[in-house]
Structure formats: C-alpha cells, structure tokens
mmCIF file of C-alpha atoms and ligand atoms in Angstrom:
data_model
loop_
_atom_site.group_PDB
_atom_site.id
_atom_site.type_symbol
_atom_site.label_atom_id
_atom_site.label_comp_id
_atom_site.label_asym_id
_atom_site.label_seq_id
_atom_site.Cartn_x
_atom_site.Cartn_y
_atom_site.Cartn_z
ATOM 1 C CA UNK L 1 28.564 109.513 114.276
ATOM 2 C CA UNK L 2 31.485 108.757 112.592
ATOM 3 C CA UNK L 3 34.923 107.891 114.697
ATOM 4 C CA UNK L 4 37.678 110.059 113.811
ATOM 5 C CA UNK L 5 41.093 108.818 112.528
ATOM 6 C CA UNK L 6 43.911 109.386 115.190
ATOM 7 C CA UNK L 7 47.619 108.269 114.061
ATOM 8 C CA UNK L 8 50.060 108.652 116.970
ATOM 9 C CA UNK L 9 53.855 109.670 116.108
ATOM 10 C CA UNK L 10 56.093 108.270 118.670
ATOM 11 C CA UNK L 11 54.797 105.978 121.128
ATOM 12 C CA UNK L 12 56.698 105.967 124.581
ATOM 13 C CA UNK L 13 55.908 107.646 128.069
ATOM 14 C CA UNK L 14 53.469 110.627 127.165
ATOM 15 C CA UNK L 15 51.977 108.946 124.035
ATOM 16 C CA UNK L 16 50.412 105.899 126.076
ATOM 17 C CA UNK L 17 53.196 105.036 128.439
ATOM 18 C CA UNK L 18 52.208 106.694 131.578
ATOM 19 C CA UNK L 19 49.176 105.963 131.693
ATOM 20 C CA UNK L 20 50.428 102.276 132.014
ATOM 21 C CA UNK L 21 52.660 103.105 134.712
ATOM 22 C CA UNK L 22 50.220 104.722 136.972
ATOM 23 C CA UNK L 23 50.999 103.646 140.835
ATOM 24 C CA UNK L 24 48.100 101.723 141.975
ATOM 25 C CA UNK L 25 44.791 103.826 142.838
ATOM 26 C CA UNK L 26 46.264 107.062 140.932
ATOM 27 C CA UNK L 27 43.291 108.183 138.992
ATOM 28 C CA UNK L 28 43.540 110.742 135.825
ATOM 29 C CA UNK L 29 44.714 110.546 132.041
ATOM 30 C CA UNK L 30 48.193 111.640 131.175
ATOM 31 C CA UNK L 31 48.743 110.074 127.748
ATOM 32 C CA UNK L 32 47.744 111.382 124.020
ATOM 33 C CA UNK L 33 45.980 107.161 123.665
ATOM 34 C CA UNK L 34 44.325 107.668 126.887
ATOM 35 C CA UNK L 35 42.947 110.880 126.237
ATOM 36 C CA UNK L 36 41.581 110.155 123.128
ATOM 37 C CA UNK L 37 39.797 106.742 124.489
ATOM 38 C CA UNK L 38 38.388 108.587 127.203
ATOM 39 C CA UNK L 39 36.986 111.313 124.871
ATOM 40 C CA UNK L 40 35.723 108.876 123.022
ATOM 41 C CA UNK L 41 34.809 109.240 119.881
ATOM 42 C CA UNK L 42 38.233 108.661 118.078
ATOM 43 C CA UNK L 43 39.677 105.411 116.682
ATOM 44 C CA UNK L 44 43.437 104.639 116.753
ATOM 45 C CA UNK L 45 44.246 104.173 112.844
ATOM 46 C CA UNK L 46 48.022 104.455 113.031
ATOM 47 C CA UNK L 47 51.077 104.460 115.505
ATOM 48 C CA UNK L 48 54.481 104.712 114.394
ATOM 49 C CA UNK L 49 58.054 104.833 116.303
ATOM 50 C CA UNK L 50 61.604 103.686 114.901
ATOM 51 C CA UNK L 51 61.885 101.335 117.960
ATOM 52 C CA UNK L 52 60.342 98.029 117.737
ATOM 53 C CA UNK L 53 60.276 97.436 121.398
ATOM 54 C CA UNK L 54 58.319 100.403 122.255
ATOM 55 C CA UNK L 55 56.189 100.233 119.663
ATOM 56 C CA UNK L 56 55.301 96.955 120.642
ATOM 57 C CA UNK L 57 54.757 97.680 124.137
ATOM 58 C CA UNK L 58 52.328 100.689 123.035
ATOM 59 C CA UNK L 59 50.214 98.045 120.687
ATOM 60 C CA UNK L 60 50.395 95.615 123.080
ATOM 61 C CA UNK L 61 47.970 98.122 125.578
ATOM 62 C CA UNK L 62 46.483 100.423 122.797
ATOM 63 C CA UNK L 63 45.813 98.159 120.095
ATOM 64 C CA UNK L 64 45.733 100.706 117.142
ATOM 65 C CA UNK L 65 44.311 99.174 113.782
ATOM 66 C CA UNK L 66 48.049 99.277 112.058
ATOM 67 C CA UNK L 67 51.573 99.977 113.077
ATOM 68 C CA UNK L 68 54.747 100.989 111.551
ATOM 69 C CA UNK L 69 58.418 101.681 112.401
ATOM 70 C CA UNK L 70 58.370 103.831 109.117
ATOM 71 C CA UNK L 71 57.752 107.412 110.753
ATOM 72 C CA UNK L 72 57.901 108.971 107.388
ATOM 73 C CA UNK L 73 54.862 107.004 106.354
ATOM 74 C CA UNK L 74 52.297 108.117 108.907
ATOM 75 C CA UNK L 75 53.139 112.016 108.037
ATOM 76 C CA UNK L 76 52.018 111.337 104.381
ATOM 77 C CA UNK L 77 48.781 109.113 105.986
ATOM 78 C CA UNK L 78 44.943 110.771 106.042
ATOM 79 C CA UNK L 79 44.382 111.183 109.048
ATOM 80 C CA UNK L 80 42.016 113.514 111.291
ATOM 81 C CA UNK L 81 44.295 114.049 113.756
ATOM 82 C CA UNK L 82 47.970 113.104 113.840
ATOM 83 C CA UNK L 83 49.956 113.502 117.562
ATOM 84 C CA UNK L 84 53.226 114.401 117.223
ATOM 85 C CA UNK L 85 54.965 112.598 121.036
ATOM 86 C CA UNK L 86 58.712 111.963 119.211
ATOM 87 C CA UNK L 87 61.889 113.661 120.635
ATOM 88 C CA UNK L 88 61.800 117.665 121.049
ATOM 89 C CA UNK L 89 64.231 117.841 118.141
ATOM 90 C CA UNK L 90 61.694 116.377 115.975
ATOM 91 C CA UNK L 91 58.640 118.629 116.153
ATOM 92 C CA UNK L 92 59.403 120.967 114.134
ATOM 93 C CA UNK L 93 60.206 119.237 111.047
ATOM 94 C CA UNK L 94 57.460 116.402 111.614
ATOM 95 C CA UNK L 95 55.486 119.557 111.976
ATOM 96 C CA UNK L 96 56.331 121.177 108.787
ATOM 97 C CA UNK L 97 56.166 117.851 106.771
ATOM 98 C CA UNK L 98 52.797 116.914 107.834
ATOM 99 C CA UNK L 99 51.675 120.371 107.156
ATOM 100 C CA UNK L 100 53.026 120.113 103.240
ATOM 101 C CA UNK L 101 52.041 116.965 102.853
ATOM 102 C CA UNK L 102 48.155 117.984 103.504
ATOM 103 C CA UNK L 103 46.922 114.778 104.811
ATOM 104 C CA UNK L 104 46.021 115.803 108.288
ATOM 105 C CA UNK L 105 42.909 118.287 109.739
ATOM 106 C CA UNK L 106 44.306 118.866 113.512
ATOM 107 C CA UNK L 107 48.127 118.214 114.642
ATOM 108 C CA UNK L 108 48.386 117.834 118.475
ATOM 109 C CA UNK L 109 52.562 118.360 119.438
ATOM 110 C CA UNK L 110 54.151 117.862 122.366
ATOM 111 C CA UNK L 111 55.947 120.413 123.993
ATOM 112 C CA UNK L 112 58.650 121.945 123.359
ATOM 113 C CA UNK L 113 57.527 123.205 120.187
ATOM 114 C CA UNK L 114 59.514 125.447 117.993
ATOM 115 C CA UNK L 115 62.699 126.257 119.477
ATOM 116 C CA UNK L 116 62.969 129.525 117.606
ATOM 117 C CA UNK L 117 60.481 132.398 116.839
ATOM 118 C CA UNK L 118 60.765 131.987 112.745
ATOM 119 C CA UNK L 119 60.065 128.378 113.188
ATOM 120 C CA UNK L 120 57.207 128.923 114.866
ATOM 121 C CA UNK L 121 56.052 132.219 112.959
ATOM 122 C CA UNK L 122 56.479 129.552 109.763
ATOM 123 C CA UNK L 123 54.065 127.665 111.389
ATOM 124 C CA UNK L 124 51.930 129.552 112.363
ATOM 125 C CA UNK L 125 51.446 131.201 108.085
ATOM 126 C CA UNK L 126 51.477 127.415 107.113
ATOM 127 C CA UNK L 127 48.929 126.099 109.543
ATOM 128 C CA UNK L 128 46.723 128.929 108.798
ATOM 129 C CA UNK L 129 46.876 128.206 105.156
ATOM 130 C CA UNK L 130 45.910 125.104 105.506
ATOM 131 C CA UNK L 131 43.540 125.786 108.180
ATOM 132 C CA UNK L 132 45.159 122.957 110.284
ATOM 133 C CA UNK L 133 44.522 123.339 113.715
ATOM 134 C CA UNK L 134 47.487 123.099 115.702
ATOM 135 C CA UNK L 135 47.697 122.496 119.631
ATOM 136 C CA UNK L 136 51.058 121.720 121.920
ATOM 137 C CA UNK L 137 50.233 120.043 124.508
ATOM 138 C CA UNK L 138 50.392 122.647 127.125
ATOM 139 C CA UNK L 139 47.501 121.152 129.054
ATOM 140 C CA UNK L 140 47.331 123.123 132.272
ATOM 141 C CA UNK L 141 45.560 125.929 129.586
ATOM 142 C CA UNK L 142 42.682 123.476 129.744
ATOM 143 C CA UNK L 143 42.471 123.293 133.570
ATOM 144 C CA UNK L 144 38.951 124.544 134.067
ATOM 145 C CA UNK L 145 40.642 125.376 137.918
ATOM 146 C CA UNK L 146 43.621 126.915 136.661
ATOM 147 C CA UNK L 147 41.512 129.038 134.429
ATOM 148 C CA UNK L 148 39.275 130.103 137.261
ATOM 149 C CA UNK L 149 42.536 131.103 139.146
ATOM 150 C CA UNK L 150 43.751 133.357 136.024
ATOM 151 C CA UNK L 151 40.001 135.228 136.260
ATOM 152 C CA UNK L 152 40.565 135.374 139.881
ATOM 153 C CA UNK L 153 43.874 136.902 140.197
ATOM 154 C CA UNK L 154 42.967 139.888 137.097
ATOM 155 C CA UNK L 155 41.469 141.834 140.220
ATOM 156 C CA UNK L 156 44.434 141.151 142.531
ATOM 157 C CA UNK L 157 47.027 142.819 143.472
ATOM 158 C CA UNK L 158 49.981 140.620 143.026
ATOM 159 C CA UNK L 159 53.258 141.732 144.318
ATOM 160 C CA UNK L 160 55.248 139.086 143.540
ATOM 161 C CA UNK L 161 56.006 135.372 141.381
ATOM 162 C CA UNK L 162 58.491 132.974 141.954
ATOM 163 C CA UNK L 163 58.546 129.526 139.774
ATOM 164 C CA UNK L 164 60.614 126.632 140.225
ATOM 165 C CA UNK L 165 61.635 123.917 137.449
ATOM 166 C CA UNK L 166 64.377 121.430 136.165
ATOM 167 C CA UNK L 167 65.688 119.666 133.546
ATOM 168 C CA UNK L 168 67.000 122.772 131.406
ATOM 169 C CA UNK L 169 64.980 126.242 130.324
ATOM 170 C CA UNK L 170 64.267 124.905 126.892
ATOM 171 C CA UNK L 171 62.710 121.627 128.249
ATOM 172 C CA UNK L 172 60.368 122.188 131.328
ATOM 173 C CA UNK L 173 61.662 125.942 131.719
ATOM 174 C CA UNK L 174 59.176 125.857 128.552
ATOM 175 C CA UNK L 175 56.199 124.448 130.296
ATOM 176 C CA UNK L 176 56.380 126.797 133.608
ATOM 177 C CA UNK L 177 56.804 130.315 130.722
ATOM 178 C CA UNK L 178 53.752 128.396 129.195
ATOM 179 C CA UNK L 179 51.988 128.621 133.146
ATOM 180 C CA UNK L 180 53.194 131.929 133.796
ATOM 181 C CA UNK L 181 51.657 133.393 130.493
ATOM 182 C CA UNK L 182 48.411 131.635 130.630
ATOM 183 C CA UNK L 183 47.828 133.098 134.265
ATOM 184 C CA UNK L 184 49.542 136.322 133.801
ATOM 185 C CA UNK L 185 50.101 137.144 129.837
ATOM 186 C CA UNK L 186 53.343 137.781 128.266
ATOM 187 C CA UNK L 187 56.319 139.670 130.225
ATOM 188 C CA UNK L 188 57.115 142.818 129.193
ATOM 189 C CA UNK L 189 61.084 142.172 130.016
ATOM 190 C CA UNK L 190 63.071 139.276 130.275
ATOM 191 C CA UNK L 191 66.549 139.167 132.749
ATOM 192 C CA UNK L 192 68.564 135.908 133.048
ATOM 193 C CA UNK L 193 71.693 134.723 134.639
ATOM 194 C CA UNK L 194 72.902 131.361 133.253
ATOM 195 C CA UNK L 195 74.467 128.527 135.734
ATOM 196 C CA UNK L 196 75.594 125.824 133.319
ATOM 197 C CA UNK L 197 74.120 123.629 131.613
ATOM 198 C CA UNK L 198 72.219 119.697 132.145
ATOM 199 C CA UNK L 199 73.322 116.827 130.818
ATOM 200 C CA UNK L 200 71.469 116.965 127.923
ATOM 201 C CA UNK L 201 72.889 120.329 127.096
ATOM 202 C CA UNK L 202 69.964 122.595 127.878
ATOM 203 C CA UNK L 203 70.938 125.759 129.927
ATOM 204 C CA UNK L 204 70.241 126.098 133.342
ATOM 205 C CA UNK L 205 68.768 129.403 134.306
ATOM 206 C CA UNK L 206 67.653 132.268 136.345
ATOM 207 C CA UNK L 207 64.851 134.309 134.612
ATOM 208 C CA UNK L 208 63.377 137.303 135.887
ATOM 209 C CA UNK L 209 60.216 138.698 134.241
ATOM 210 C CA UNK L 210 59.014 141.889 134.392
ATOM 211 C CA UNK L 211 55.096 142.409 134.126
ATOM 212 C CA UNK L 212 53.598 146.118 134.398
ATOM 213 C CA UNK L 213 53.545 146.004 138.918
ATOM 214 C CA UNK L 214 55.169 143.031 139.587
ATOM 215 C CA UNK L 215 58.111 140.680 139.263
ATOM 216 C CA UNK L 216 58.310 136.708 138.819
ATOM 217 C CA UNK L 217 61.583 135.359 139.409
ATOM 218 C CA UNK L 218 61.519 131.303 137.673
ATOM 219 C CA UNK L 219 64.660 129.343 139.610
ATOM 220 C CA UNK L 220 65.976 125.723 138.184
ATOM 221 C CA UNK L 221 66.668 123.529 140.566
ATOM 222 C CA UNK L 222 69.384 121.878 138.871
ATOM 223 C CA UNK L 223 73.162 122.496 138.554
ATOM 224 C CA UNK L 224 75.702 121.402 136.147
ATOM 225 C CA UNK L 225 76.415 117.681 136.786
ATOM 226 C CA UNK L 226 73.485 117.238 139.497
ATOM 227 C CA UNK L 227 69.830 117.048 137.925
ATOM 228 C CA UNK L 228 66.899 117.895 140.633
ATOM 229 C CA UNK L 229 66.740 114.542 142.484
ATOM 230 C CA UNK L 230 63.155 114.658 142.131
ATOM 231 C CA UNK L 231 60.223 116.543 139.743
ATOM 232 C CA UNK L 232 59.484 119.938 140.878
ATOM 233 C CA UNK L 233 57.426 121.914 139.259
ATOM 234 C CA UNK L 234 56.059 124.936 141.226
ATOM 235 C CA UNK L 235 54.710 128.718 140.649
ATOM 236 C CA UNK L 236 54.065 130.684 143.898
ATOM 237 C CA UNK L 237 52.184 133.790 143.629
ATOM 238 C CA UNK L 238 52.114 136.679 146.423
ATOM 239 C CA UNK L 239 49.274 139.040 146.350
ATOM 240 C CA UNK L 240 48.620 141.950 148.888
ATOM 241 C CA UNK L 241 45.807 138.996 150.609
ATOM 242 C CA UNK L 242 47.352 135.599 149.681
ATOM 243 C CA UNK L 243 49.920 133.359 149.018
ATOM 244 C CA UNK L 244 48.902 131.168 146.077
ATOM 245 C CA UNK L 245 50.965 128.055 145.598
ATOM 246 C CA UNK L 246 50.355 125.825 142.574
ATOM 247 C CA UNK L 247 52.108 122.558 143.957
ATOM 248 C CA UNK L 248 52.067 118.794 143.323
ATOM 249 C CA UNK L 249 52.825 119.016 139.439
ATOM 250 C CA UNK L 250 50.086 121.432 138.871
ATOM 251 C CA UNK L 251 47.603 118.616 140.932
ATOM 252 C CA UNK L 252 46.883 121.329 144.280
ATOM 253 C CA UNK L 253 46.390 124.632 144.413
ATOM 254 C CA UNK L 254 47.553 126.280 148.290
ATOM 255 C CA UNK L 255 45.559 129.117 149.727
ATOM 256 C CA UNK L 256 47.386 131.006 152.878
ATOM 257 C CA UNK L 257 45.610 134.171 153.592
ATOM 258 C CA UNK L 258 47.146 137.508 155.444
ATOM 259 C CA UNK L 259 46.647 136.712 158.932
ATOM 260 C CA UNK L 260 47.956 138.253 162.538
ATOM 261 C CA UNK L 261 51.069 138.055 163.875
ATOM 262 C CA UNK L 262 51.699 137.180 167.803
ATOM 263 C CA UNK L 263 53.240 140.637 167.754
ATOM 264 C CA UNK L 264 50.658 143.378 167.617
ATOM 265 C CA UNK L 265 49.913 145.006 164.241
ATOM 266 C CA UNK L 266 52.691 142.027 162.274
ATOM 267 C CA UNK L 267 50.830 140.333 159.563
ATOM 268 C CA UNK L 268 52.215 137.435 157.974
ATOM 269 C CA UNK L 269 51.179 134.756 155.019
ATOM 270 C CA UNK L 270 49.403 132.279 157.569
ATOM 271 C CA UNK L 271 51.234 128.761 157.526
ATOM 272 C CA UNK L 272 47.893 126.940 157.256
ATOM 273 C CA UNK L 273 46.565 126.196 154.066
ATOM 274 C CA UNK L 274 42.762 126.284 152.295
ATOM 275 C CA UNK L 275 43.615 123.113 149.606
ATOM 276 C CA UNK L 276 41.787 122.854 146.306
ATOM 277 C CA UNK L 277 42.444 120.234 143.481
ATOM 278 C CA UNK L 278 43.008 121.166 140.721
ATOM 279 C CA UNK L 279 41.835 118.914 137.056
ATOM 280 C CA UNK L 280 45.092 118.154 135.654
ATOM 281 C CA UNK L 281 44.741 114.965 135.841
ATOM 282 C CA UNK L 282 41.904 115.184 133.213
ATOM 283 C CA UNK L 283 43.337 118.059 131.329
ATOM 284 C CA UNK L 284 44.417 116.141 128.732
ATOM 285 C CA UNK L 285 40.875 114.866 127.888
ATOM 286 C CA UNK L 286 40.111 118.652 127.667
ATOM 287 C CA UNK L 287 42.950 119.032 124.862
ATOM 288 C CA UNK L 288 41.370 115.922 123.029
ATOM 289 C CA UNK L 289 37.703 117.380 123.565
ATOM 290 C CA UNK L 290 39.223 120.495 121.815
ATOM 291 C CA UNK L 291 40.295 118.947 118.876
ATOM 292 C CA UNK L 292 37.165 116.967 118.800
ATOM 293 C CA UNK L 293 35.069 120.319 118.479
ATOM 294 C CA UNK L 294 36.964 121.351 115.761
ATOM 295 C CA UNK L 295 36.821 118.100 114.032
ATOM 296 C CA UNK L 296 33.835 117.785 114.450
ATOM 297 C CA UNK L 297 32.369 121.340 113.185
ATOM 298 C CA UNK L 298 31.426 122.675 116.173
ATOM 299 C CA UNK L 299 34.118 125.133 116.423
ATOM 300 C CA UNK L 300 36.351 127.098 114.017
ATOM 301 C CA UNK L 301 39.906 126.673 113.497
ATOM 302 C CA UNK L 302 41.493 129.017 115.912
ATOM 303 C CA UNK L 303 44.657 130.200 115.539
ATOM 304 C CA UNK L 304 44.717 131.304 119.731
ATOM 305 C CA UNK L 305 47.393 128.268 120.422
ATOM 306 C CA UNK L 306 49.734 129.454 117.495
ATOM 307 C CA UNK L 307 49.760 132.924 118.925
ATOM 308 C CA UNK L 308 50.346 131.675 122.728
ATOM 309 C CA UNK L 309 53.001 129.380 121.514
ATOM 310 C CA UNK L 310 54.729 132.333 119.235
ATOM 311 C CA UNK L 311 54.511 134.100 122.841
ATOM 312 C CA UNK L 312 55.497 131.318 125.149
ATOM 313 C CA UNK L 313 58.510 131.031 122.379
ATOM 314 C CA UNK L 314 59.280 134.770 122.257
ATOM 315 C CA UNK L 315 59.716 134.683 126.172
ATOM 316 C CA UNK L 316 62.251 131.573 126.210
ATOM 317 C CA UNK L 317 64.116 132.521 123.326
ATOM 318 C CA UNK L 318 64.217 136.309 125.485
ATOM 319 C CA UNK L 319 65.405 134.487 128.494
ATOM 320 C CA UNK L 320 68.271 132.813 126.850
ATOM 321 C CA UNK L 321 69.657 135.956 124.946
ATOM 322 C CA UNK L 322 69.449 137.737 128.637
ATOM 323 C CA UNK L 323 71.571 135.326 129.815
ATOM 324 C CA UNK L 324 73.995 134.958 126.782
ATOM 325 C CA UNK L 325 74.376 138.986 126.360
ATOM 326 C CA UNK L 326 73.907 139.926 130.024
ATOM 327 C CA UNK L 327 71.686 142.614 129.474
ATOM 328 C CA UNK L 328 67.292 142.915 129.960
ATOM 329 C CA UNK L 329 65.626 142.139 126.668
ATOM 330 C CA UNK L 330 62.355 143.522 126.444
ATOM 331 C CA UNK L 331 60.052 141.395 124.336
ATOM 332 C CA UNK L 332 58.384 141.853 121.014
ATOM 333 C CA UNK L 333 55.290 143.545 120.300
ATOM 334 C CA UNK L 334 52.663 140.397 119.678
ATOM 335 C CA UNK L 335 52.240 139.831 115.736
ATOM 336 C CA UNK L 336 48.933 140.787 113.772
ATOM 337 C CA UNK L 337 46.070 138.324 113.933
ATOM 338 C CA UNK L 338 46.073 135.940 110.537
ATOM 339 C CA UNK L 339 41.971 136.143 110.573
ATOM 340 C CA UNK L 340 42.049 139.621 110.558
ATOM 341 C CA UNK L 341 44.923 140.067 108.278
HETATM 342 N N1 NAD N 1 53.216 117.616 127.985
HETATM 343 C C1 NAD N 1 53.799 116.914 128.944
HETATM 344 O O1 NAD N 1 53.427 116.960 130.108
HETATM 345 C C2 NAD N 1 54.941 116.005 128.578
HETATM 346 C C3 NAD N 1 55.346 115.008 129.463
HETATM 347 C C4 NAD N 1 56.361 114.172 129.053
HETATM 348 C C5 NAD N 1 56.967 114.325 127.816
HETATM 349 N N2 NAD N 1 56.570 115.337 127.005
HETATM 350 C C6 NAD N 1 57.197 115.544 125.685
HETATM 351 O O2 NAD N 1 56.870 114.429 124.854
HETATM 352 C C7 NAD N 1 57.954 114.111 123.985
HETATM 353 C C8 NAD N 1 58.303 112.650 124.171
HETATM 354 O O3 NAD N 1 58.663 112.423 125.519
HETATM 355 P P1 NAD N 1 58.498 110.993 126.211
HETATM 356 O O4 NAD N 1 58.698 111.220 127.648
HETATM 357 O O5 NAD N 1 57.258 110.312 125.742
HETATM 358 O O6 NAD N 1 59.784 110.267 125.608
HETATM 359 P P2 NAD N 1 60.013 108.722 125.337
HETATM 360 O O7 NAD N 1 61.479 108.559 125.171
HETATM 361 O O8 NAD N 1 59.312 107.893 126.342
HETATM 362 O O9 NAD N 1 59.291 108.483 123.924
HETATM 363 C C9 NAD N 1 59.755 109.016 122.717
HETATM 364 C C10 NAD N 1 59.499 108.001 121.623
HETATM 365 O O10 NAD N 1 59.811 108.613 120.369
HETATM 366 C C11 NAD N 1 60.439 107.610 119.563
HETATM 367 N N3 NAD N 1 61.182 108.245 118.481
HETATM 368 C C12 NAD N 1 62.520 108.457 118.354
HETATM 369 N N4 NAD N 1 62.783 109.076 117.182
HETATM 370 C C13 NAD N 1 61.592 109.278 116.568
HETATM 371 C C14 NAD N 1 61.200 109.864 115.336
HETATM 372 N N5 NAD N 1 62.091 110.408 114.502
HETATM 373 N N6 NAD N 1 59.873 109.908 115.018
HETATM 374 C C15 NAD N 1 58.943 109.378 115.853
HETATM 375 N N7 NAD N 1 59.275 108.785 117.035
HETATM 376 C C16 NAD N 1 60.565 108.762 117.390
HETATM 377 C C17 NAD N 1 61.294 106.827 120.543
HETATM 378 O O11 NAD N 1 61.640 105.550 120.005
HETATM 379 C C18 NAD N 1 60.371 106.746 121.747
HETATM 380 O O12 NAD N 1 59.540 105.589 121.683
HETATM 381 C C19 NAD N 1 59.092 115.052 124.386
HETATM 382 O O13 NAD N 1 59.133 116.121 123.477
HETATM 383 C C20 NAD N 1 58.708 115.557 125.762
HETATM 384 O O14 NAD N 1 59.144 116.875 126.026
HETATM 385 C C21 NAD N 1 55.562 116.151 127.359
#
C-alpha cells in the first residue's frame, strides 16, 4: 500500500516538539510527526517554518525527505495531507491558500481556527468544493473515553457545569467551548463579563452558557498582568448522582457519587473518587487514523468538523460580544448541511 504524502507547516512544540520533550517514562503522542509515525502509513515529504533553528531541530528528530524555510512553497506542493501547526494568526489564510491552490486532499489545522464566523463559513463552501477534508485539531473529539462519557451523560440529569482555562478566551477558552460542545452540543445563550486582557492581548473572561436545564459557567484563571502560574484545564460536571471532573489536561476522568452525610438525611458529592484514564494521550493518533480513512477511501469526506468548528466559533465569537455589549446573546440557528444542499 502506498505511503501517503504528509508536508508539515510550522514545525515547533505541537508539530514534533513535544513529543521530544516528554519527561522521562511519560507515554502518549502529542505531536502532528508523532501521530502520523505511529499511524503509520504516512511518509514525511515536506516541513517548512521561517526559522532555521527550529526547523532544524524538527529535521534533526523527524527526518522529513525535504525542508524549506519558504512557507509559501509547501502550500502550492501535492501533497495528501498538509498540517497547518504555524501561529493562530496564520490559519486562516494558510487555510484559504492551500485550498485555492488545489494541491492538497486533507488539511489538518491547529486550533484556533477561524477567528470569525464568515471566515470559517468561507471555509467551510471552499472545502466542500473541493471536497478537502478539513480537521482542527480538537483531539479530545477522538477520545474513545470522552465519547463514552458524552453517551453517558445524554440520560443524566445534569444540574450544573463549571470549566476552568487560561491564556485568553480566543486561545484555550477555544479548546474548553470545543469540550463543552462535544459533550453537551451548542449553548443556546451566551453571557460574559470581561476582566482584562493577557499579555498577548486575548480577553480574559467569564462565560456563562445556557443549555435547555442547565448552566455551565467557564472561569479563566488569569488576570491582567498575572498569567495562571501553571496549565489548568478543567470541566466539572454536576448531575443529580455525580460529580464528574475531567482533570489532568483531559488525562483523568473523577467519579464522586451522592453519598450520606454524618447528619441524617444530608447528602453530599462524596470526597472519594472512582478514577478512570482517559486516551488523550493517543488521541492524536485517532485524528491521524481519521484522515487516513479518508485518504485512503474508506470513508467519505465529511463535512461534521466544519460544522462543529462553525459552532465551536459561533459560541466564542457569542461570548466576546456578551462581554463587549453587556447583554445575553443567544446563538445562531446551525447552518444547512452542504451534502444535502
Ligand atoms: N491542539 C493542541 O493541543 C495544541 C497545543 C499546542 C499548540 N497548539 C496550537 O499550535 C499552533 C502552534 O503552537 P506551538 O505551541 O507549536 O508554537 P511554536 O511557537 O512552538 O511553533 C510555531 C512555529 O511556527 C513557525 N512559524 C512562524 N511563522 C510562520 C508562518 N508564517 N508559517 C509557518 N510557520 C510559521 C515558528 O517559527 C515556529 O517554529 C498554535 O496555533 C497553537 O494554538 C495546539
């Protein structure tokens, strides 16, 4: 079976990088290189980045077949797949050009994708044109555990979310919508208070979504001029049984049930926890088997991740016009299907 062509756009800490920095013993694949090599079944044709020194340092441990500090180049390369790991302000427009340049059959983008909802409706016409399939790397929706949880909580009776994040609502504010949609679906109205901004200019806010029953309220942890001293990344989830708390980056899942109170007839969320692991740390293979399947034939081109991201963007761009107008916005209805249309 023929290897499929992979070019890689950008080659720092999620294109191969981490996956070089692991601490000693830490198993699991957190890099677009990595991924693909542990898929197998893909050959590294192309990496490009403007800076020598990291592309070096990426060759040096991936060894793909050619390099390049040209970025424009690889966009107009044929490639299979092409993954798009350069600076959120690029995505878009590496996006768009690789799309009109017609050289590529799959993009995989990091996240954040399209900061606004016309970008990403423009993608979404364009990729479907071209019947380019298109997936930002929002792994956790190919956590086989995580996607047991989302089955298991449909019967629930959740009474209320609470998320916590940093580093700005547009940056991993993104990410934790992104986990709040895949286990819950899209909000039906959006609140937000803002506190500031982070360094790099992202807002810093307070988001409460509504869902039909139940509230999530998503916190940052940072303030104006004093990031979150460490990564947190959490989403709690109170049903009328359990307290469910994804924890650990997304690695553990914590189970407290209802239990009895010393006092007669108090019940409270039981301190002790049932633990379960989650597979993030082989989601990313899961994105790169994806792609694979479609490469490969043995899938259609599916248009599903366009219409979660136009979602997932619909949500943040809701949360930030809360907080700029001080007033609920209630989101938009969720566009027609392109196969269908
Ligand atoms: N999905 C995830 O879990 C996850 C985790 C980390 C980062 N990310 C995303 O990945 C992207 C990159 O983050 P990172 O942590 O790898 O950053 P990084 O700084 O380690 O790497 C970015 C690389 O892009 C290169 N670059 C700069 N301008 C470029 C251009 N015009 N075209 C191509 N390359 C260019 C830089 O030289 C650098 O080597 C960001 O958008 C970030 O949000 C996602």
């Amino acid at each position: 079976m023929a290897e499929l062509r992979v070019g890689i756009l950008g080659t720092g800490q999620i294109a191969g990088g981490y996956d070089l920095d692991r601490a000693p013993g830490e198993r699991g694949v957190f890099t677009h290189a990595g991924a693909y090599r542990a898929q197998g079944g893909f050959r590294l044709a192309w990496a490009a980045d403007p800076d020598a020194a990291s592309l070096a340092r990426f060759a040096a441990a991936w060894h793909p077949e050619q390099t390049t500090q040209d970025v424009d180049r690889l966009l107009l390369e044929p490639l299979d797949v092409l993954s798009i790991c350069s600076p959120n302000a690029c995505h878009v427009e590496q996006v768009l050009r690789a799309l009109e340049a017609g050289q590529v059959r799959a993009l995989w983008v990091e996240k954040p994708f399209a900061p606004t909802l016309g970008e990403a409706e423009t993608i979404r016409q364009l990729a479907f044109l071209h019947q380019v399939q298109l997936l930002i790397n929002f792994q956790r929706r190919f956590d086989p555990v995580l996607l047991a949880l989302r089955e298991r909580l449909r019967g629930e009776d959740i009474r209320l979310v609470r998320g916590l994040y940093h580093k700005g609502w547009s940056h991993m504010g993104t990410t934790l919508v992104d986990l709040a949609h895949l286990l819950f679906g899209p909000p039906e109205r959006v609140e937000a208070r803002s506190h500031g901004a982070t360094g790099s200019g992202d807002l810093i806010l307070d988001v409460q979504m509504h869902w039909a029953g139940f509230t999530g309220h998503l916190l940052a942890l940072d303030s104006p001029g004093a990031p979150s001293p460490c990564h947190v990344f959490d989403l709690e989830i109170f049903t009328a049984r359990e307290r469910i708390l994804i924890t650990d980056n997304s690695r553990r899942i914590l189970v407290h049930p209802i239990g009895d109170y010393a006092y007669g007839g108090v019940k409270v969320y039981l301190p002790e926890a049932e633990a379960q692991q989650t597979d993030f740390d082989q989601s990313m293979v899961h994105s790169a088997g994806f792609m694979e399947g479609f490469l490969r034939g043995d899938q259609a081109w599916s248009e599903r991740p366009l219409l979660d991201n136009l979602e997932v963007c619909a949500t943040v761009q809701a949360g930030l016009e809360a907080a700029r107008q001080n007033v609920p916005i209630f989101l938009p209805p969720v566009p027609p299907d392109l196969e269908m249309s």
